[in-house]
Amino acid sequence: MSSALQGLLDLDQPSLYFSLATILFNPIFWNIAARSEYRHRAITRLAGGNSRHGCYALAVTIFSLGIFRDYLYKNAIEHQPQHPILAYGEVKVTAALFFIVGNVLVLSSMYALGVTGTYLGDYFGILMDERVTGFPFNVTDNPMYHGSTLVFLSTALWYGSPAGLLITAIVFIAYTVALRFEEPFTAMIYAQRDAHSKKE
Ligand SMILES: *[C@@H]1O[C@H](CO)[C@@H](O)[C@H](O)[C@H]1NC(C)=O
């Protein structure tokens, strides 16, 4: 292995690739699932025709995949080298701060959106009455993704793990790509609803 990577990354650890696989898989999975719901009512049909039950089932699935992904991330970091530069106390304090801020963003946006708003309810035809603009949406447009990225970052810093930083960068890219797909789709669903309600 190239010596530049020595002490930073151990590319021979399978756990690194398992972690990356779930990070890439999860947003791809929920986008495909949500779009097949929107186009073919695939999940609602599986749920016996009840779209709300379908959305709850998808929520439980996405949530569980997230827990699995987090577990594999922790596991990957445990098998990777720590770097002394990241061992300073200030880094741990920063990590703790990011962990708190990240979780506040994730949990408060879930609270503001509710289960169906958080877990792609708009693809099921379960729309919010109006756009949520209060906290945490007045801090960032995508508190869920930014909060989640911060939690990944905080874990990498806490364990002084360059591999964790690399994985966090890939999380950020995966969410950025996911948003490119999700934002126009959501905007289109709401635009259709608004056009429809104006006619009535
Ligand atoms: C966001 O809204 C909350 C409460 O609704 C408020 O306390 C906070 O100051 C706002 N933040 C910004 C950056 O506007």
mmCIF file with all atom_site columns, C-alpha atoms and ligand atoms in Angstrom:
data_model
loop_
_atom_site.group_PDB
_atom_site.id
_atom_site.type_symbol
_atom_site.label_atom_id
_atom_site.label_alt_id
_atom_site.label_comp_id
_atom_site.label_asym_id
_atom_site.label_entity_id
_atom_site.label_seq_id
_atom_site.pdbx_PDB_ins_code
_atom_site.Cartn_x
_atom_site.Cartn_y
_atom_site.Cartn_z
_atom_site.occupancy
_atom_site.B_iso_or_equiv
_atom_site.pdbx_formal_charge
_atom_site.auth_seq_id
_atom_site.auth_comp_id
_atom_site.auth_asym_id
_atom_site.auth_atom_id
_atom_site.pdbx_PDB_model_num
ATOM   1   C CA . MET A 1 1   ? 0.000   0.000  0.000   1.00 0.00 ? 1   MET A CA 1
ATOM   2   C CA . SER A 1 2   ? 1.252   3.524  -0.664  1.00 0.00 ? 2   SER A CA 1
ATOM   3   C CA . SER A 1 3   ? 3.115   4.895  2.314   1.00 0.00 ? 3   SER A CA 1
ATOM   4   C CA . ALA A 1 4   ? 1.273   8.212  2.109   1.00 0.00 ? 4   ALA A CA 1
ATOM   5   C CA . LEU A 1 5   ? -1.818  6.437  3.357   1.00 0.00 ? 5   LEU A CA 1
ATOM   6   C CA . GLN A 1 6   ? -0.054  4.630  6.162   1.00 0.00 ? 6   GLN A CA 1
ATOM   7   C CA . GLY A 1 7   ? -1.374  5.646  9.529   1.00 0.00 ? 7   GLY A CA 1
ATOM   8   C CA . LEU A 1 8   ? -4.346  7.367  7.898   1.00 0.00 ? 8   LEU A CA 1
ATOM   9   C CA . LEU A 1 9   ? -6.364  4.647  6.235   1.00 0.00 ? 9   LEU A CA 1
ATOM   10  C CA . ASP A 1 10  ? -6.315  0.888  6.178   1.00 0.00 ? 10  ASP A CA 1
ATOM   11  C CA . LEU A 1 11  ? -7.793  -0.064 2.835   1.00 0.00 ? 11  LEU A CA 1
ATOM   12  C CA . ASP A 1 12  ? -7.533  -3.771 3.648   1.00 0.00 ? 12  ASP A CA 1
ATOM   13  C CA . GLN A 1 13  ? -10.363 -3.632 6.175   1.00 0.00 ? 13  GLN A CA 1
ATOM   14  C CA . PRO A 1 14  ? -13.624 -4.958 4.699   1.00 0.00 ? 14  PRO A CA 1
ATOM   15  C CA . SER A 1 15  ? -15.581 -2.994 7.330   1.00 0.00 ? 15  SER A CA 1
ATOM   16  C CA . LEU A 1 16  ? -14.630 0.207  5.469   1.00 0.00 ? 16  LEU A CA 1
ATOM   17  C CA . TYR A 1 17  ? -16.390 -1.012 2.338   1.00 0.00 ? 17  TYR A CA 1
ATOM   18  C CA . PHE A 1 18  ? -19.437 -2.325 4.214   1.00 0.00 ? 18  PHE A CA 1
ATOM   19  C CA . SER A 1 19  ? -19.837 1.124  5.733   1.00 0.00 ? 19  SER A CA 1
ATOM   20  C CA . LEU A 1 20  ? -19.492 2.892  2.372   1.00 0.00 ? 20  LEU A CA 1
ATOM   21  C CA . ALA A 1 21  ? -21.918 0.437  0.787   1.00 0.00 ? 21  ALA A CA 1
ATOM   22  C CA . THR A 1 22  ? -24.735 1.260  3.227   1.00 0.00 ? 22  THR A CA 1
ATOM   23  C CA . ILE A 1 23  ? -24.030 4.996  2.963   1.00 0.00 ? 23  ILE A CA 1
ATOM   24  C CA . LEU A 1 24  ? -24.500 4.847  -0.805  1.00 0.00 ? 24  LEU A CA 1
ATOM   25  C CA . PHE A 1 25  ? -27.277 2.267  -0.733  1.00 0.00 ? 25  PHE A CA 1
ATOM   26  C CA . ASN A 1 26  ? -29.658 4.014  1.655   1.00 0.00 ? 26  ASN A CA 1
ATOM   27  C CA . PRO A 1 27  ? -30.450 7.196  -0.313  1.00 0.00 ? 27  PRO A CA 1
ATOM   28  C CA . ILE A 1 28  ? -30.618 5.209  -3.548  1.00 0.00 ? 28  ILE A CA 1
ATOM   29  C CA . PHE A 1 29  ? -33.046 2.789  -1.900  1.00 0.00 ? 29  PHE A CA 1
ATOM   30  C CA . TRP A 1 30  ? -35.370 5.466  -0.523  1.00 0.00 ? 30  TRP A CA 1
ATOM   31  C CA . ASN A 1 31  ? -35.412 7.415  -3.776  1.00 0.00 ? 31  ASN A CA 1
ATOM   32  C CA . ILE A 1 32  ? -36.282 4.332  -5.800  1.00 0.00 ? 32  ILE A CA 1
ATOM   33  C CA . ALA A 1 33  ? -38.893 3.247  -3.241  1.00 0.00 ? 33  ALA A CA 1
ATOM   34  C CA . ALA A 1 34  ? -40.469 6.712  -3.084  1.00 0.00 ? 34  ALA A CA 1
ATOM   35  C CA . ARG A 1 35  ? -40.598 7.136  -6.854  1.00 0.00 ? 35  ARG A CA 1
ATOM   36  C CA . SER A 1 36  ? -42.119 3.721  -7.413  1.00 0.00 ? 36  SER A CA 1
ATOM   37  C CA . GLU A 1 37  ? -44.713 4.706  -4.832  1.00 0.00 ? 37  GLU A CA 1
ATOM   38  C CA . TYR A 1 38  ? -45.385 7.965  -6.648  1.00 0.00 ? 38  TYR A CA 1
ATOM   39  C CA . ARG A 1 39  ? -45.583 6.364  -10.099 1.00 0.00 ? 39  ARG A CA 1
ATOM   40  C CA . HIS A 1 40  ? -47.157 2.997  -9.355  1.00 0.00 ? 40  HIS A CA 1
ATOM   41  C CA . ARG A 1 41  ? -48.443 3.212  -5.766  1.00 0.00 ? 41  ARG A CA 1
ATOM   42  C CA . ALA A 1 42  ? -46.136 0.231  -5.165  1.00 0.00 ? 42  ALA A CA 1
ATOM   43  C CA . ILE A 1 43  ? -45.829 0.574  -1.379  1.00 0.00 ? 43  ILE A CA 1
ATOM   44  C CA . THR A 1 44  ? -49.457 1.542  -0.807  1.00 0.00 ? 44  THR A CA 1
ATOM   45  C CA . ARG A 1 45  ? -50.484 -1.622 -2.650  1.00 0.00 ? 45  ARG A CA 1
ATOM   46  C CA . LEU A 1 46  ? -48.176 -3.713 -0.485  1.00 0.00 ? 46  LEU A CA 1
ATOM   47  C CA . ALA A 1 47  ? -49.827 -2.059 2.515   1.00 0.00 ? 47  ALA A CA 1
ATOM   48  C CA . GLY A 1 48  ? -53.257 -3.184 1.348   1.00 0.00 ? 48  GLY A CA 1
ATOM   49  C CA . GLY A 1 49  ? -54.210 0.136  -0.221  1.00 0.00 ? 49  GLY A CA 1
ATOM   50  C CA . ASN A 1 50  ? -53.598 2.319  2.841   1.00 0.00 ? 50  ASN A CA 1
ATOM   51  C CA . SER A 1 51  ? -51.052 4.991  1.892   1.00 0.00 ? 51  SER A CA 1
ATOM   52  C CA . ARG A 1 52  ? -50.520 6.126  5.477   1.00 0.00 ? 52  ARG A CA 1
ATOM   53  C CA . HIS A 1 53  ? -49.641 2.580  6.549   1.00 0.00 ? 53  HIS A CA 1
ATOM   54  C CA . GLY A 1 54  ? -47.368 2.319  3.512   1.00 0.00 ? 54  GLY A CA 1
ATOM   55  C CA . CYS A 1 55  ? -45.580 5.500  4.519   1.00 0.00 ? 55  CYS A CA 1
ATOM   56  C CA . TYR A 1 56  ? -45.169 4.257  8.116   1.00 0.00 ? 56  TYR A CA 1
ATOM   57  C CA . ALA A 1 57  ? -43.726 0.979  6.814   1.00 0.00 ? 57  ALA A CA 1
ATOM   58  C CA . LEU A 1 58  ? -41.263 2.888  4.649   1.00 0.00 ? 58  LEU A CA 1
ATOM   59  C CA . ALA A 1 59  ? -40.399 5.096  7.639   1.00 0.00 ? 59  ALA A CA 1
ATOM   60  C CA . VAL A 1 60  ? -39.602 2.057  9.804   1.00 0.00 ? 60  VAL A CA 1
ATOM   61  C CA . THR A 1 61  ? -37.519 0.560  6.969   1.00 0.00 ? 61  THR A CA 1
ATOM   62  C CA . ILE A 1 62  ? -35.522 3.750  6.340   1.00 0.00 ? 62  ILE A CA 1
ATOM   63  C CA . PHE A 1 63  ? -35.045 4.304  10.069  1.00 0.00 ? 63  PHE A CA 1
ATOM   64  C CA . SER A 1 64  ? -33.768 0.733  10.534  1.00 0.00 ? 64  SER A CA 1
ATOM   65  C CA . LEU A 1 65  ? -31.443 1.016  7.550   1.00 0.00 ? 65  LEU A CA 1
ATOM   66  C CA . GLY A 1 66  ? -30.112 4.198  9.159   1.00 0.00 ? 66  GLY A CA 1
ATOM   67  C CA . ILE A 1 67  ? -29.384 2.395  12.441  1.00 0.00 ? 67  ILE A CA 1
ATOM   68  C CA . PHE A 1 68  ? -27.617 -0.385 10.520  1.00 0.00 ? 68  PHE A CA 1
ATOM   69  C CA . ARG A 1 69  ? -25.610 2.199  8.568   1.00 0.00 ? 69  ARG A CA 1
ATOM   70  C CA . ASP A 1 70  ? -24.582 3.964  11.791  1.00 0.00 ? 70  ASP A CA 1
ATOM   71  C CA . TYR A 1 71  ? -23.540 0.654  13.332  1.00 0.00 ? 71  TYR A CA 1
ATOM   72  C CA . LEU A 1 72  ? -21.370 -0.233 10.311  1.00 0.00 ? 72  LEU A CA 1
ATOM   73  C CA . TYR A 1 73  ? -19.834 3.245  10.411  1.00 0.00 ? 73  TYR A CA 1
ATOM   74  C CA . LYS A 1 74  ? -18.829 2.848  14.065  1.00 0.00 ? 74  LYS A CA 1
ATOM   75  C CA . ASN A 1 75  ? -17.531 -0.608 13.257  1.00 0.00 ? 75  ASN A CA 1
ATOM   76  C CA . ALA A 1 76  ? -15.465 0.702  10.325  1.00 0.00 ? 76  ALA A CA 1
ATOM   77  C CA . ILE A 1 77  ? -13.909 3.418  12.485  1.00 0.00 ? 77  ILE A CA 1
ATOM   78  C CA . GLU A 1 78  ? -12.949 0.857  15.125  1.00 0.00 ? 78  GLU A CA 1
ATOM   79  C CA . HIS A 1 79  ? -10.916 -1.024 12.497  1.00 0.00 ? 79  HIS A CA 1
ATOM   80  C CA . GLN A 1 80  ? -9.144  2.095  11.217  1.00 0.00 ? 80  GLN A CA 1
ATOM   81  C CA . PRO A 1 81  ? -6.058  3.930  12.503  1.00 0.00 ? 81  PRO A CA 1
ATOM   82  C CA . GLN A 1 82  ? -6.348  7.011  14.686  1.00 0.00 ? 82  GLN A CA 1
ATOM   83  C CA . HIS A 1 83  ? -4.248  10.036 13.857  1.00 0.00 ? 83  HIS A CA 1
ATOM   84  C CA . PRO A 1 84  ? -2.345  11.910 16.605  1.00 0.00 ? 84  PRO A CA 1
ATOM   85  C CA . ILE A 1 85  ? -3.217  15.310 15.113  1.00 0.00 ? 85  ILE A CA 1
ATOM   86  C CA . LEU A 1 86  ? -6.846  14.539 15.909  1.00 0.00 ? 86  LEU A CA 1
ATOM   87  C CA . ALA A 1 87  ? -6.098  13.517 19.487  1.00 0.00 ? 87  ALA A CA 1
ATOM   88  C CA . TYR A 1 88  ? -6.086  17.058 20.940  1.00 0.00 ? 88  TYR A CA 1
ATOM   89  C CA . GLY A 1 89  ? -8.675  17.939 23.532  1.00 0.00 ? 89  GLY A CA 1
ATOM   90  C CA . GLU A 1 90  ? -10.006 20.778 21.364  1.00 0.00 ? 90  GLU A CA 1
ATOM   91  C CA . VAL A 1 91  ? -10.930 18.229 18.723  1.00 0.00 ? 91  VAL A CA 1
ATOM   92  C CA . LYS A 1 92  ? -13.002 16.274 21.236  1.00 0.00 ? 92  LYS A CA 1
ATOM   93  C CA . VAL A 1 93  ? -14.768 19.432 22.393  1.00 0.00 ? 93  VAL A CA 1
ATOM   94  C CA . THR A 1 94  ? -15.538 20.326 18.770  1.00 0.00 ? 94  THR A CA 1
ATOM   95  C CA . ALA A 1 95  ? -16.765 16.773 18.213  1.00 0.00 ? 95  ALA A CA 1
ATOM   96  C CA . ALA A 1 96  ? -19.123 17.000 21.190  1.00 0.00 ? 96  ALA A CA 1
ATOM   97  C CA . LEU A 1 97  ? -20.444 20.346 19.950  1.00 0.00 ? 97  LEU A CA 1
ATOM   98  C CA . PHE A 1 98  ? -21.071 19.027 16.430  1.00 0.00 ? 98  PHE A CA 1
ATOM   99  C CA . PHE A 1 99  ? -22.760 15.956 17.889  1.00 0.00 ? 99  PHE A CA 1
ATOM   100 C CA . ILE A 1 100 ? -25.184 18.102 19.872  1.00 0.00 ? 100 ILE A CA 1
ATOM   101 C CA . VAL A 1 101 ? -25.880 20.559 17.037  1.00 0.00 ? 101 VAL A CA 1
ATOM   102 C CA . GLY A 1 102 ? -26.301 17.719 14.526  1.00 0.00 ? 102 GLY A CA 1
ATOM   103 C CA . ASN A 1 103 ? -28.762 15.848 16.711  1.00 0.00 ? 103 ASN A CA 1
ATOM   104 C CA . VAL A 1 104 ? -30.720 19.009 17.504  1.00 0.00 ? 104 VAL A CA 1
ATOM   105 C CA . LEU A 1 105 ? -31.078 19.649 13.749  1.00 0.00 ? 105 LEU A CA 1
ATOM   106 C CA . VAL A 1 106 ? -32.162 16.080 12.989  1.00 0.00 ? 106 VAL A CA 1
ATOM   107 C CA . LEU A 1 107 ? -34.550 15.667 15.920  1.00 0.00 ? 107 LEU A CA 1
ATOM   108 C CA . SER A 1 108 ? -36.121 19.121 15.670  1.00 0.00 ? 108 SER A CA 1
ATOM   109 C CA . SER A 1 109 ? -36.756 18.724 11.943  1.00 0.00 ? 109 SER A CA 1
ATOM   110 C CA . MET A 1 110 ? -38.383 15.332 12.575  1.00 0.00 ? 110 MET A CA 1
ATOM   111 C CA . TYR A 1 111 ? -40.514 16.959 15.249  1.00 0.00 ? 111 TYR A CA 1
ATOM   112 C CA . ALA A 1 112 ? -41.485 19.813 12.909  1.00 0.00 ? 112 ALA A CA 1
ATOM   113 C CA . LEU A 1 113 ? -42.305 17.548 9.963   1.00 0.00 ? 113 LEU A CA 1
ATOM   114 C CA . GLY A 1 114 ? -43.830 14.575 11.749  1.00 0.00 ? 114 GLY A CA 1
ATOM   115 C CA . VAL A 1 115 ? -43.376 10.964 10.601  1.00 0.00 ? 115 VAL A CA 1
ATOM   116 C CA . THR A 1 116 ? -44.974 11.309 7.171   1.00 0.00 ? 116 THR A CA 1
ATOM   117 C CA . GLY A 1 117 ? -43.302 14.653 6.479   1.00 0.00 ? 117 GLY A CA 1
ATOM   118 C CA . THR A 1 118 ? -39.902 13.251 7.423   1.00 0.00 ? 118 THR A CA 1
ATOM   119 C CA . TYR A 1 119 ? -40.238 9.992  5.549   1.00 0.00 ? 119 TYR A CA 1
ATOM   120 C CA . LEU A 1 120 ? -41.269 10.998 2.042   1.00 0.00 ? 120 LEU A CA 1
ATOM   121 C CA . GLY A 1 121 ? -44.999 11.258 2.714   1.00 0.00 ? 121 GLY A CA 1
ATOM   122 C CA . ASP A 1 122 ? -45.354 13.673 -0.215  1.00 0.00 ? 122 ASP A CA 1
ATOM   123 C CA . TYR A 1 123 ? -44.616 10.790 -2.599  1.00 0.00 ? 123 TYR A CA 1
ATOM   124 C CA . PHE A 1 124 ? -47.615 9.006  -1.030  1.00 0.00 ? 124 PHE A CA 1
ATOM   125 C CA . GLY A 1 125 ? -49.858 11.996 -1.595  1.00 0.00 ? 125 GLY A CA 1
ATOM   126 C CA . ILE A 1 126 ? -49.668 12.900 2.109   1.00 0.00 ? 126 ILE A CA 1
ATOM   127 C CA . LEU A 1 127 ? -48.751 16.583 1.781   1.00 0.00 ? 127 LEU A CA 1
ATOM   128 C CA . MET A 1 128 ? -48.013 19.175 4.425   1.00 0.00 ? 128 MET A CA 1
ATOM   129 C CA . ASP A 1 129 ? -50.598 21.962 4.548   1.00 0.00 ? 129 ASP A CA 1
ATOM   130 C CA . GLU A 1 130 ? -47.864 24.505 4.127   1.00 0.00 ? 130 GLU A CA 1
ATOM   131 C CA . ARG A 1 131 ? -44.114 24.682 3.956   1.00 0.00 ? 131 ARG A CA 1
ATOM   132 C CA . VAL A 1 132 ? -42.476 24.486 7.378   1.00 0.00 ? 132 VAL A CA 1
ATOM   133 C CA . THR A 1 133 ? -40.378 27.625 7.789   1.00 0.00 ? 133 THR A CA 1
ATOM   134 C CA . GLY A 1 134 ? -39.740 27.732 11.553  1.00 0.00 ? 134 GLY A CA 1
ATOM   135 C CA . PHE A 1 135 ? -36.793 26.241 13.390  1.00 0.00 ? 135 PHE A CA 1
ATOM   136 C CA . PRO A 1 136 ? -34.709 24.397 12.236  1.00 0.00 ? 136 PRO A CA 1
ATOM   137 C CA . PHE A 1 137 ? -35.720 25.275 8.688   1.00 0.00 ? 137 PHE A CA 1
ATOM   138 C CA . ASN A 1 138 ? -34.823 28.922 9.256   1.00 0.00 ? 138 ASN A CA 1
ATOM   139 C CA . VAL A 1 139 ? -31.241 27.817 9.967   1.00 0.00 ? 139 VAL A CA 1
ATOM   140 C CA . THR A 1 140 ? -30.724 25.526 6.968   1.00 0.00 ? 140 THR A CA 1
ATOM   141 C CA . ASP A 1 141 ? -32.933 24.332 4.119   1.00 0.00 ? 141 ASP A CA 1
ATOM   142 C CA . ASN A 1 142 ? -32.007 20.731 4.790   1.00 0.00 ? 142 ASN A CA 1
ATOM   143 C CA . PRO A 1 143 ? -31.568 20.315 8.543   1.00 0.00 ? 143 PRO A CA 1
ATOM   144 C CA . MET A 1 144 ? -32.009 16.537 8.349   1.00 0.00 ? 144 MET A CA 1
ATOM   145 C CA . TYR A 1 145 ? -29.127 16.001 5.945   1.00 0.00 ? 145 TYR A CA 1
ATOM   146 C CA . HIS A 1 146 ? -26.886 18.678 7.390   1.00 0.00 ? 146 HIS A CA 1
ATOM   147 C CA . GLY A 1 147 ? -27.552 17.442 10.924  1.00 0.00 ? 147 GLY A CA 1
ATOM   148 C CA . SER A 1 148 ? -26.830 13.859 9.943   1.00 0.00 ? 148 SER A CA 1
ATOM   149 C CA . THR A 1 149 ? -23.589 14.885 8.225   1.00 0.00 ? 149 THR A CA 1
ATOM   150 C CA . LEU A 1 150 ? -22.549 16.769 11.379  1.00 0.00 ? 150 LEU A CA 1
ATOM   151 C CA . VAL A 1 151 ? -23.147 13.653 13.482  1.00 0.00 ? 151 VAL A CA 1
ATOM   152 C CA . PHE A 1 152 ? -20.945 11.617 11.126  1.00 0.00 ? 152 PHE A CA 1
ATOM   153 C CA . LEU A 1 153 ? -18.296 14.325 11.343  1.00 0.00 ? 153 LEU A CA 1
ATOM   154 C CA . SER A 1 154 ? -18.502 14.451 15.138  1.00 0.00 ? 154 SER A CA 1
ATOM   155 C CA . THR A 1 155 ? -17.967 10.695 15.381  1.00 0.00 ? 155 THR A CA 1
ATOM   156 C CA . ALA A 1 156 ? -14.912 10.866 13.076  1.00 0.00 ? 156 ALA A CA 1
ATOM   157 C CA . LEU A 1 157 ? -13.431 13.671 15.192  1.00 0.00 ? 157 LEU A CA 1
ATOM   158 C CA . TRP A 1 158 ? -14.255 12.028 18.510  1.00 0.00 ? 158 TRP A CA 1
ATOM   159 C CA . TYR A 1 159 ? -12.365 8.882  17.519  1.00 0.00 ? 159 TYR A CA 1
ATOM   160 C CA . GLY A 1 160 ? -9.601  10.850 15.769  1.00 0.00 ? 160 GLY A CA 1
ATOM   161 C CA . SER A 1 161 ? -10.233 8.901  12.603  1.00 0.00 ? 161 SER A CA 1
ATOM   162 C CA . PRO A 1 162 ? -9.056  10.096 9.167   1.00 0.00 ? 162 PRO A CA 1
ATOM   163 C CA . ALA A 1 163 ? -11.101 7.252  7.655   1.00 0.00 ? 163 ALA A CA 1
ATOM   164 C CA . GLY A 1 164 ? -14.127 8.653  9.466   1.00 0.00 ? 164 GLY A CA 1
ATOM   165 C CA . LEU A 1 165 ? -13.466 12.043 7.867   1.00 0.00 ? 165 LEU A CA 1
ATOM   166 C CA . LEU A 1 166 ? -13.268 10.406 4.449   1.00 0.00 ? 166 LEU A CA 1
ATOM   167 C CA . ILE A 1 167 ? -16.527 8.528  5.027   1.00 0.00 ? 167 ILE A CA 1
ATOM   168 C CA . THR A 1 168 ? -18.150 11.779 6.216   1.00 0.00 ? 168 THR A CA 1
ATOM   169 C CA . ALA A 1 169 ? -17.103 13.478 2.974   1.00 0.00 ? 169 ALA A CA 1
ATOM   170 C CA . ILE A 1 170 ? -18.783 10.664 1.059   1.00 0.00 ? 170 ILE A CA 1
ATOM   171 C CA . VAL A 1 171 ? -21.926 11.033 3.198   1.00 0.00 ? 171 VAL A CA 1
ATOM   172 C CA . PHE A 1 172 ? -21.976 14.725 2.297   1.00 0.00 ? 172 PHE A CA 1
ATOM   173 C CA . ILE A 1 173 ? -21.630 13.935 -1.418  1.00 0.00 ? 173 ILE A CA 1
ATOM   174 C CA . ALA A 1 174 ? -24.308 11.212 -1.230  1.00 0.00 ? 174 ALA A CA 1
ATOM   175 C CA . TYR A 1 175 ? -26.769 13.643 0.415   1.00 0.00 ? 175 TYR A CA 1
ATOM   176 C CA . THR A 1 176 ? -25.922 16.390 -2.076  1.00 0.00 ? 176 THR A CA 1
ATOM   177 C CA . VAL A 1 177 ? -26.686 14.046 -4.963  1.00 0.00 ? 177 VAL A CA 1
ATOM   178 C CA . ALA A 1 178 ? -29.850 12.789 -3.232  1.00 0.00 ? 178 ALA A CA 1
ATOM   179 C CA . LEU A 1 179 ? -31.073 16.380 -2.860  1.00 0.00 ? 179 LEU A CA 1
ATOM   180 C CA . ARG A 1 180 ? -30.570 16.974 -6.583  1.00 0.00 ? 180 ARG A CA 1
ATOM   181 C CA . PHE A 1 181 ? -33.142 14.249 -7.135  1.00 0.00 ? 181 PHE A CA 1
ATOM   182 C CA . GLU A 1 182 ? -35.453 14.976 -4.237  1.00 0.00 ? 182 GLU A CA 1
ATOM   183 C CA . GLU A 1 183 ? -35.821 18.760 -4.247  1.00 0.00 ? 183 GLU A CA 1
ATOM   184 C CA . PRO A 1 184 ? -37.166 19.139 -7.817  1.00 0.00 ? 184 PRO A CA 1
ATOM   185 C CA . PHE A 1 185 ? -39.452 16.151 -7.314  1.00 0.00 ? 185 PHE A CA 1
ATOM   186 C CA . THR A 1 186 ? -40.930 17.523 -4.096  1.00 0.00 ? 186 THR A CA 1
ATOM   187 C CA . ALA A 1 187 ? -41.305 20.963 -5.665  1.00 0.00 ? 187 ALA A CA 1
ATOM   188 C CA . MET A 1 188 ? -43.153 19.368 -8.590  1.00 0.00 ? 188 MET A CA 1
ATOM   189 C CA . ILE A 1 189 ? -45.534 17.451 -6.297  1.00 0.00 ? 189 ILE A CA 1
ATOM   190 C CA . TYR A 1 190 ? -46.437 20.617 -4.383  1.00 0.00 ? 190 TYR A CA 1
ATOM   191 C CA . ALA A 1 191 ? -46.728 22.683 -7.566  1.00 0.00 ? 191 ALA A CA 1
ATOM   192 C CA . GLN A 1 192 ? -49.221 20.145 -8.906  1.00 0.00 ? 192 GLN A CA 1
ATOM   193 C CA . ARG A 1 193 ? -51.202 20.275 -5.683  1.00 0.00 ? 193 ARG A CA 1
ATOM   194 C CA . ASP A 1 194 ? -51.305 24.082 -5.774  1.00 0.00 ? 194 ASP A CA 1
ATOM   195 C CA . ALA A 1 195 ? -52.315 24.159 -9.449  1.00 0.00 ? 195 ALA A CA 1
ATOM   196 C CA . HIS A 1 196 ? -55.021 21.626 -8.675  1.00 0.00 ? 196 HIS A CA 1
ATOM   197 C CA . SER A 1 197 ? -56.427 23.461 -5.650  1.00 0.00 ? 197 SER A CA 1
ATOM   198 C CA . LYS A 1 198 ? -56.564 26.744 -7.582  1.00 0.00 ? 198 LYS A CA 1
ATOM   199 C CA . LYS A 1 199 ? -58.844 25.123 -10.117 1.00 0.00 ? 199 LYS A CA 1
ATOM   200 C CA . GLU A 1 200 ? -61.330 24.077 -7.445  1.00 0.00 ? 200 GLU A CA 1
HETATM 201 C C1 . LIG B 2 .   ? -35.413 30.466 13.974  1.00 0.00 ? 1   LIG B C1 1
HETATM 202 O O1 . LIG B 2 .   ? -36.634 30.393 14.658  1.00 0.00 ? 1   LIG B O1 1
HETATM 203 C C2 . LIG B 2 .   ? -36.507 30.264 16.059  1.00 0.00 ? 1   LIG B C2 1
HETATM 204 C C3 . LIG B 2 .   ? -37.872 30.045 16.692  1.00 0.00 ? 1   LIG B C3 1
HETATM 205 O O2 . LIG B 2 .   ? -38.894 29.968 15.786  1.00 0.00 ? 1   LIG B O2 1
HETATM 206 C C4 . LIG B 2 .   ? -35.831 31.513 16.614  1.00 0.00 ? 1   LIG B C4 1
HETATM 207 O O3 . LIG B 2 .   ? -35.703 31.410 18.014  1.00 0.00 ? 1   LIG B O3 1
HETATM 208 C C5 . LIG B 2 .   ? -34.476 31.637 15.969  1.00 0.00 ? 1   LIG B C5 1
HETATM 209 O O4 . LIG B 2 .   ? -33.858 32.834 16.397  1.00 0.00 ? 1   LIG B O4 1
HETATM 210 C C6 . LIG B 2 .   ? -34.585 31.651 14.455  1.00 0.00 ? 1   LIG B C6 1
HETATM 211 N N1 . LIG B 2 .   ? -33.238 31.600 13.900  1.00 0.00 ? 1   LIG B N1 1
HETATM 212 C C7 . LIG B 2 .   ? -32.865 32.350 12.859  1.00 0.00 ? 1   LIG B C7 1
HETATM 213 C C8 . LIG B 2 .   ? -31.450 32.144 12.384  1.00 0.00 ? 1   LIG B C8 1
HETATM 214 O O5 . LIG B 2 .   ? -33.601 33.119 12.307  1.00 0.00 ? 1   LIG B O5 1
#
